[in-house]
Coordinates of C-alpha atoms and ligand atoms in Angstrom, one line a residue:
M1 CA -29.2 26.1 21.9
S2 CA -26.4 23.4 22.7
R3 CA -28.0 19.9 22.3
P4 CA -27.6 16.6 24.1
L5 CA -26.0 13.7 23.0
L6 CA -25.7 10.8 24.8
F7 CA -22.4 8.6 24.4
L8 CA -22.8 4.7 26.0
I9 CA -19.6 3.0 27.2
A10 CA -18.1 0.7 29.7
D11 CA -15.0 0.7 31.4
T12 CA -14.5 -2.6 30.6
G13 CA -10.9 -1.8 29.7
G14 CA -10.7 1.5 28.2
G15 CA -10.9 1.3 24.2
H16 CA -14.4 2.1 24.7
R17 CA -13.9 5.4 26.1
A18 CA -11.0 5.9 24.1
A19 CA -13.2 5.8 20.9
A20 CA -16.0 7.5 22.6
T21 CA -13.7 10.7 24.3
A22 CA -12.2 11.3 20.4
V23 CA -15.1 11.6 18.8
S24 CA -16.2 13.8 21.3
H25 CA -13.5 15.8 20.6
H26 CA -13.9 16.3 17.1
L27 CA -17.7 17.7 17.7
G28 CA -16.3 19.6 20.2
V29 CA -13.5 21.4 18.2
A30 CA -15.4 21.5 14.8
H31 CA -18.8 22.8 15.8
P32 CA -18.0 24.6 19.2
G33 CA -21.3 24.6 21.2
E34 CA -23.9 22.4 18.7
F35 CA -23.8 19.6 21.4
T36 CA -22.7 19.1 24.8
V37 CA -21.8 15.4 24.5
E38 CA -22.1 12.8 28.0
I39 CA -20.3 9.6 27.8
V40 CA -22.2 7.7 30.4
D41 CA -21.3 4.0 31.8
P42 CA -24.8 3.0 32.1
F43 CA -23.4 0.2 34.0
A44 CA -21.7 1.7 36.6
T45 CA -25.2 2.7 38.3
A46 CA -27.2 -0.4 37.0
S47 CA -29.7 -2.1 39.0
P48 CA -29.2 -5.3 40.4
R49 CA -25.4 -4.4 41.3
L50 CA -24.7 -7.5 40.4
L51 CA -24.4 -6.0 36.4
G52 CA -22.3 -3.6 37.6
R53 CA -20.0 -5.7 39.3
T54 CA -20.1 -7.8 36.2
A55 CA -18.6 -5.1 34.4
S56 CA -15.9 -4.2 37.0
L57 CA -14.9 -8.4 37.3
Y58 CA -13.8 -7.9 33.6
G59 CA -10.5 -6.1 34.6
P60 CA -9.7 -9.1 37.0
L61 CA -11.4 -11.6 35.1
I62 CA -8.6 -11.2 31.5
Q63 CA -5.4 -10.6 34.0
H64 CA -6.0 -14.4 35.9
A65 CA -9.1 -16.1 33.5
P66 CA -9.1 -14.9 29.6
W67 CA -9.3 -17.9 28.4
V68 CA -12.7 -18.3 30.6
W69 CA -13.5 -15.2 28.4
G70 CA -12.4 -16.5 25.3
G71 CA -14.7 -19.8 25.9
L72 CA -17.8 -17.1 26.8
F73 CA -17.0 -14.8 23.9
H74 CA -17.4 -18.0 21.8
A75 CA -20.2 -19.3 23.4
T76 CA -22.7 -16.3 22.7
N77 CA -21.4 -15.2 19.2
S78 CA -24.6 -16.4 17.9
R79 CA -28.1 -14.6 17.5
A80 CA -29.8 -17.3 19.8
M81 CA -27.3 -16.9 22.4
V82 CA -28.0 -13.3 22.3
R83 CA -31.2 -13.7 22.7
V84 CA -30.6 -15.9 25.3
S85 CA -28.4 -13.4 26.9
E86 CA -29.9 -10.4 27.1
L87 CA -32.9 -11.6 29.7
V88 CA -29.7 -11.3 32.3
L89 CA -28.6 -8.1 29.9
H90 CA -32.1 -6.1 30.0
S91 CA -31.8 -5.4 33.7
V92 CA -29.1 -2.3 32.7
D93 CA -32.1 -1.0 30.9
P94 CA -33.7 1.2 33.2
A95 CA -30.7 3.2 33.7
I96 CA -30.0 3.6 30.1
A97 CA -34.4 4.9 30.1
R98 CA -33.3 7.0 32.8
L99 CA -30.6 8.9 31.1
M100 CA -33.1 9.3 27.8
T101 CA -35.9 10.9 30.0
S102 CA -33.4 13.2 32.1
L103 CA -31.0 14.3 28.6
E104 CA -34.0 14.3 26.3
P105 CA -30.4 13.2 23.7
A106 CA -30.5 14.5 19.9
A107 CA -29.3 10.7 19.6
V108 CA -28.0 7.9 21.3
V109 CA -24.5 6.3 20.4
S110 CA -23.4 3.0 21.8
F111 CA -19.9 2.7 21.8
H112 CA -20.3 -1.0 23.6
P113 CA -21.5 -4.4 22.0
L114 CA -23.8 -4.9 25.3
L115 CA -25.9 -1.3 25.0
N116 CA -27.1 -1.2 21.5
R117 CA -29.9 -3.2 21.9
A118 CA -30.3 -2.1 25.2
A119 CA -30.9 1.8 24.3
V120 CA -33.4 -0.1 21.6
R121 CA -35.8 -1.9 24.3
A122 CA -35.2 1.7 26.4
R123 CA -35.7 3.7 23.5
R124 CA -39.1 1.4 23.1
R125 CA -40.4 1.0 26.2
L126 CA -40.5 4.9 26.7
G127 CA -42.2 5.6 23.4
L128 CA -39.3 7.6 21.8
R129 CA -38.4 8.7 18.1
V130 CA -34.6 9.1 19.6
P131 CA -32.2 8.1 16.6
I132 CA -29.7 5.5 18.0
V133 CA -26.3 4.6 16.3
T134 CA -23.4 1.7 17.3
A135 CA -19.9 2.7 16.8
V136 CA -18.6 -0.6 16.8
T137 CA -14.6 -0.4 19.0
D138 CA -13.8 -4.0 18.2
L139 CA -12.0 -3.9 14.8
V140 CA -12.0 -7.9 13.2
D141 CA -13.9 -10.2 15.6
V142 CA -17.4 -8.3 15.4
H143 CA -19.7 -10.0 18.3
T144 CA -22.7 -10.7 17.3
F145 CA -23.6 -8.7 20.4
W146 CA -22.4 -5.4 18.3
A147 CA -24.7 -6.3 14.8
S148 CA -28.3 -5.1 16.2
P149 CA -30.6 -4.3 13.6
D150 CA -33.0 -2.7 14.7
V151 CA -30.6 1.0 15.8
D152 CA -30.4 3.5 12.4
L153 CA -26.8 3.2 11.8
V154 CA -24.5 1.5 12.7
I155 CA -20.1 2.2 12.1
V156 CA -17.8 -0.5 11.6
P157 CA -14.7 -0.4 11.1
S158 CA -13.1 -3.0 8.8
P159 CA -14.7 -4.8 5.9
G160 CA -14.5 -7.8 8.0
G161 CA -16.8 -6.6 10.6
L162 CA -19.2 -4.7 8.4
D163 CA -19.6 -8.7 6.4
R164 CA -20.4 -10.0 10.4
C165 CA -22.8 -7.5 10.6
R166 CA -24.8 -8.4 7.3
R167 CA -24.2 -11.9 8.2
N168 CA -26.0 -11.1 11.6
R169 CA -28.6 -9.2 9.1
V170 CA -27.5 -5.9 9.6
P171 CA -29.7 -4.3 6.9
A172 CA -27.5 -2.7 4.2
D173 CA -28.7 0.1 3.9
R174 CA -28.0 1.4 8.2
L175 CA -24.1 0.2 7.9
V176 CA -20.9 2.4 6.9
Q177 CA -17.8 1.1 7.2
V178 CA -15.2 4.5 8.4
G179 CA -12.3 3.9 10.8
L180 CA -11.5 3.4 14.7
P181 CA -11.8 6.5 16.2
V182 CA -8.2 7.6 16.8
D183 CA -8.0 11.6 19.1
A184 CA -6.4 13.8 16.7
G185 CA -3.0 14.1 19.7
F186 CA -1.7 10.2 18.0
T187 CA -1.9 11.9 14.7
G188 CA -0.1 13.9 12.0
H189 CA 3.8 12.9 13.4
D190 CA 4.6 10.1 12.1
S191 CA 7.2 11.0 9.4
D192 CA 8.6 13.9 11.3
P193 CA 11.9 12.9 13.8
D194 CA 12.4 16.2 14.7
A195 CA 8.8 16.2 16.4
R196 CA 9.8 12.7 17.9
R197 CA 13.0 14.0 18.9
L198 CA 11.2 16.7 20.7
Q199 CA 8.3 14.6 22.4
R200 CA 11.5 12.5 24.0
L201 CA 12.7 15.8 25.5
Q202 CA 9.4 16.8 26.7
L203 CA 9.1 13.2 28.7
G204 CA 12.4 13.6 29.7
L205 CA 13.8 10.6 27.3
D206 CA 16.9 10.6 25.2
P207 CA 16.2 12.7 22.2
D208 CA 18.8 10.3 20.3
R209 CA 17.9 6.4 21.6
F210 CA 15.4 3.9 19.9
T211 CA 12.8 4.1 22.3
V212 CA 10.1 0.6 23.1
L213 CA 7.1 1.6 24.8
V214 CA 5.9 -1.6 26.3
C215 CA 1.6 -1.4 27.3
S216 CA -0.6 -3.8 27.3
G217 CA -4.3 -1.8 27.4
A218 CA -6.0 0.2 30.2
D219 CA -5.5 -3.1 32.7
G220 CA -1.8 -3.4 32.3
S221 CA -2.7 -7.2 31.3
G222 CA -1.0 -10.1 30.1
D223 CA 2.8 -10.5 32.3
I224 CA 3.7 -7.0 31.7
E225 CA 5.9 -7.0 34.9
R226 CA 7.7 -9.9 32.8
R227 CA 8.3 -8.5 29.6
A228 CA 9.1 -5.4 30.6
R229 CA 12.0 -7.2 33.0
V230 CA 13.2 -9.2 29.5
L231 CA 13.4 -6.1 28.0
A232 CA 15.9 -4.4 30.8
G233 CA 17.6 -7.1 31.2
S234 CA 18.0 -7.4 27.2
G235 CA 21.3 -5.1 27.4
L236 CA 20.0 -4.0 24.4
D237 CA 21.2 -0.2 23.8
I238 CA 17.7 1.1 24.5
S239 CA 15.0 3.7 26.2
L240 CA 12.3 1.5 27.7
V241 CA 9.1 3.0 28.8
V242 CA 6.4 1.2 30.4
I243 CA 2.9 1.5 31.1
C244 CA 1.4 -0.2 33.8
G245 CA -1.9 0.8 33.4
R246 CA -4.8 0.2 36.1
N247 CA -2.1 -2.9 36.6
R248 CA -0.9 -1.3 40.3
R249 CA 0.8 -4.8 41.5
A250 CA 3.2 -4.3 38.3
E251 CA 3.1 -0.8 38.9
A252 CA 4.4 -1.0 41.9
A253 CA 6.8 -4.3 41.0
L254 CA 8.6 -2.5 38.6
A255 CA 9.0 0.7 40.0
G256 CA 12.7 2.0 40.3
L257 CA 13.8 -0.2 37.8
R258 CA 17.0 0.3 35.8
D259 CA 18.4 -2.1 32.6
R260 CA 21.4 -3.7 32.0
R261 CA 22.6 -0.8 31.1
D262 CA 22.2 0.9 34.6
R263 CA 19.8 4.0 32.7
P264 CA 16.6 4.4 34.7
V265 CA 13.5 2.5 33.0
V266 CA 10.7 5.1 33.2
V267 CA 7.4 3.6 34.9
Q268 CA 4.4 4.6 34.6
G269 CA 0.4 4.0 35.9
F270 CA -2.4 4.8 34.3
V271 CA -1.2 7.2 31.9
T272 CA -3.8 10.2 30.6
N273 CA -0.8 10.9 28.2
M274 CA -0.9 8.8 25.9
A275 CA -0.7 10.3 22.9
Q276 CA 2.3 11.9 23.8
W277 CA 4.0 8.6 25.3
M278 CA 3.5 7.2 21.8
T279 CA 4.4 9.8 19.6
A280 CA 7.6 9.9 21.6
A281 CA 8.3 6.0 20.2
D282 CA 9.9 4.6 17.8
I283 CA 7.9 0.5 18.3
V284 CA 5.4 -0.7 21.0
V285 CA 4.8 -3.6 22.6
T286 CA 1.8 -4.4 23.4
K287 CA -1.7 -6.5 23.5
A288 CA -3.6 -6.9 20.8
G289 CA -6.2 -4.1 22.0
P290 CA -8.0 -2.6 19.1
G291 CA -8.0 0.8 20.7
T292 CA -4.1 0.4 21.3
I293 CA -3.7 -1.0 17.2
A294 CA -5.5 1.9 16.1
E295 CA -3.4 4.5 18.2
A296 CA -0.1 3.3 17.3
L297 CA -1.4 3.4 13.6
C298 CA -1.8 6.5 13.9
A299 CA 1.1 7.9 15.8
G300 CA 3.5 5.3 13.0
L301 CA 4.4 2.7 15.2
P302 CA 4.8 -1.1 13.9
L303 CA 3.9 -2.9 16.7
L304 CA 5.4 -6.5 18.6
I305 CA 2.0 -8.0 19.5
T306 CA 2.9 -10.1 22.8
W307 CA -0.3 -11.8 23.8
F308 CA -4.3 -10.9 22.5
L309 CA -7.6 -11.1 24.6
P310 CA -8.9 -14.8 23.3
G311 CA -12.2 -14.4 21.4
Q312 CA -12.3 -10.6 19.8
E313 CA -8.6 -10.0 20.2
R314 CA -7.2 -12.8 18.0
G315 CA -8.1 -12.0 14.5
N316 CA -6.5 -8.0 15.2
M317 CA -3.1 -10.2 15.7
E318 CA -3.4 -12.2 12.6
W319 CA -4.4 -8.8 10.8
L320 CA -1.4 -6.7 12.2
I321 CA 1.1 -10.2 10.8
D322 CA -0.9 -10.2 7.0
T323 CA -0.3 -6.6 7.0
G324 CA 3.6 -6.8 7.5
A325 CA 2.2 -3.7 10.0
G326 CA 3.2 -6.4 13.0
R327 CA 4.6 -9.4 14.9
Y328 CA 3.9 -11.7 17.2
V329 CA 6.0 -12.4 19.7
P330 CA 4.7 -14.2 22.5
G331 CA 8.0 -16.2 23.7
D332 CA 10.9 -13.7 26.1
A333 CA 13.3 -14.8 23.4
E334 CA 11.4 -14.3 19.8
L335 CA 10.7 -10.1 21.8
V336 CA 13.9 -9.3 22.5
D337 CA 15.1 -10.7 19.1
E338 CA 12.6 -9.0 17.5
V339 CA 13.6 -5.3 19.6
A340 CA 17.1 -5.8 18.9
E341 CA 16.1 -6.5 14.7
L342 CA 14.1 -3.0 14.8
A343 CA 16.3 -1.3 16.9
V344 CA 19.5 -1.5 14.6
P345 CA 19.9 2.1 13.4
G346 CA 18.4 2.2 9.0
S347 CA 16.9 -1.2 10.0
P348 CA 15.2 -2.6 7.2
S349 CA 12.5 -4.8 8.9
L350 CA 11.8 -1.4 10.7
L351 CA 11.1 0.4 7.3
S352 CA 9.1 -1.6 5.9
M353 CA 7.0 -2.1 8.7
Q354 CA 6.6 1.3 9.3
A355 CA 5.6 1.8 5.7
A356 CA 2.9 -0.9 6.6
V357 CA 2.0 0.5 9.2
A358 CA 1.0 4.0 7.0
Q359 CA -1.1 2.3 4.5
L360 CA -3.4 1.0 7.7
A361 CA -3.8 4.4 9.9
R362 CA -6.8 6.2 9.6
P363 CA -6.0 8.9 11.4
E364 CA -9.1 10.6 10.1
A365 CA -11.6 7.7 11.1
A366 CA -12.7 9.8 14.5
A367 CA -14.0 12.8 12.3
E368 CA -15.5 10.8 10.0
V369 CA -17.7 9.0 12.6
A370 CA -18.4 12.3 14.4
E371 CA -20.1 13.9 11.3
L372 CA -21.9 10.9 10.6
I373 CA -23.3 11.1 14.3
R374 CA -24.0 14.8 13.9
S375 CA -25.8 14.2 10.5
V376 CA -28.0 12.0 12.2
A377 CA -28.7 13.9 15.4
L378 CA -29.5 16.8 12.8
K379 CA -32.2 14.9 10.9
R380 CA -33.9 13.6 13.8
S381 CA -34.1 17.2 15.9
Ligands
UDP401 N1 -4.9 3.8 28.0 C1 -4.7 5.1 28.7 N2 -4.2 5.0 29.3 C2 -3.1 4.0 29.9 C3 -3.4 2.6 29.4 C4 -4.2 3.1 27.9 O1 -5.5 6.0 28.3 O2 -2.2 4.2 30.9 C5 -5.6 3.8 26.9 C6 -4.9 3.6 25.5 O3 -4.0 4.2 25.0 C7 -5.5 2.6 25.1 C8 -7.3 2.3 25.8 O4 -6.5 2.4 26.6 O5 -7.1 3.6 24.5 C9 -7.0 0.7 25.4 O6 -7.9 0.3 25.1 P1 -7.5 -1.4 23.9 O7 -9.1 -1.6 22.9 O8 -6.0 -1.4 23.3 O9 -7.4 -2.5 25.5 P2 -8.3 -2.5 26.2 O10 -8.2 -2.0 27.3 O11 -9.5 -2.2 25.8 O12 -9.1 -3.6 26.6

């Protein structure tokens, strides 16, 4: 009989859902019929509605006032402040308790920093013994919220994340470092130019032209419209694809855009086939979101980082620069310069960035995280 698993996420950005989905896909393929995975955003049904609205304010907040987000991140990043914040956050507990009661899951997995402790409180209140796992979806700067010492296992994607959790008193025997789960569609294409050409043809792109993918997380934040226009107006001999995510304003404003060579720019809203676009591209121009970075590394794409969300994404940008897999290009002129350098046929910079990308990619992370969750769930069933 199929066992239920409860994956807790919040649709703040797109990275939490993407990681949960990647793990769920692996379980479905590797162990068909063994588990039924429910991926749920408990903020969406939380009462009072204020909390649900707080989660839906994330998109507009990072779009228009990212410094407020950065301030909140740093101000709450200590054990004392996490305890204070919990006085507000406990209102999500009943929604999680209802899910635990109705689903009777074999394990609960939190893919969001605000949900691990809530799951532990709900478990305590119900007097259950269901195991709880935290799968950290930030890459480097792991906030104290993630480090709940009362869960059964914390899975982190990097040594930096491991260190942060240890300092926040997560016991060593409940911590494991794997990588950020990435869907199988992004993996296995990096060294195959023919697969890239084929993917371009399927998407209606020129198979032989250097292809630049511009995106900026699920919310299309960070002035994606301006950066797309700058590249379109640069006169470079590139194919330009712009994925605006949920940023409908940018999508509408860019619709019908043509570049200086009078070629159409491909403009998309929220896509459900990001893996296809990434595996068709040569480089990605993006904000430093952890999900996009992990996916781009698996797809073999060097990264040009245009901005980062203050707080949890600064470390991602620095890590890419230090390892040589990415460069930081906040200014328009720098962006055009870098793309021009990488688009030159046989560009040595492109080759060295591709080598760094291959070193960092963790295509097996989704499978490893899924197997860890499976073993926790089976142990207690
Ligand atoms: N994404 C998507 N469709 C879009 C835009 C983004 O599926 O149109 C996905 C992207 O592939 C990635 C996630 O949304 O998995 C974005 O995660 P990231 O951590 O980069 O940024 P966030 O949106 O969480 O701030």
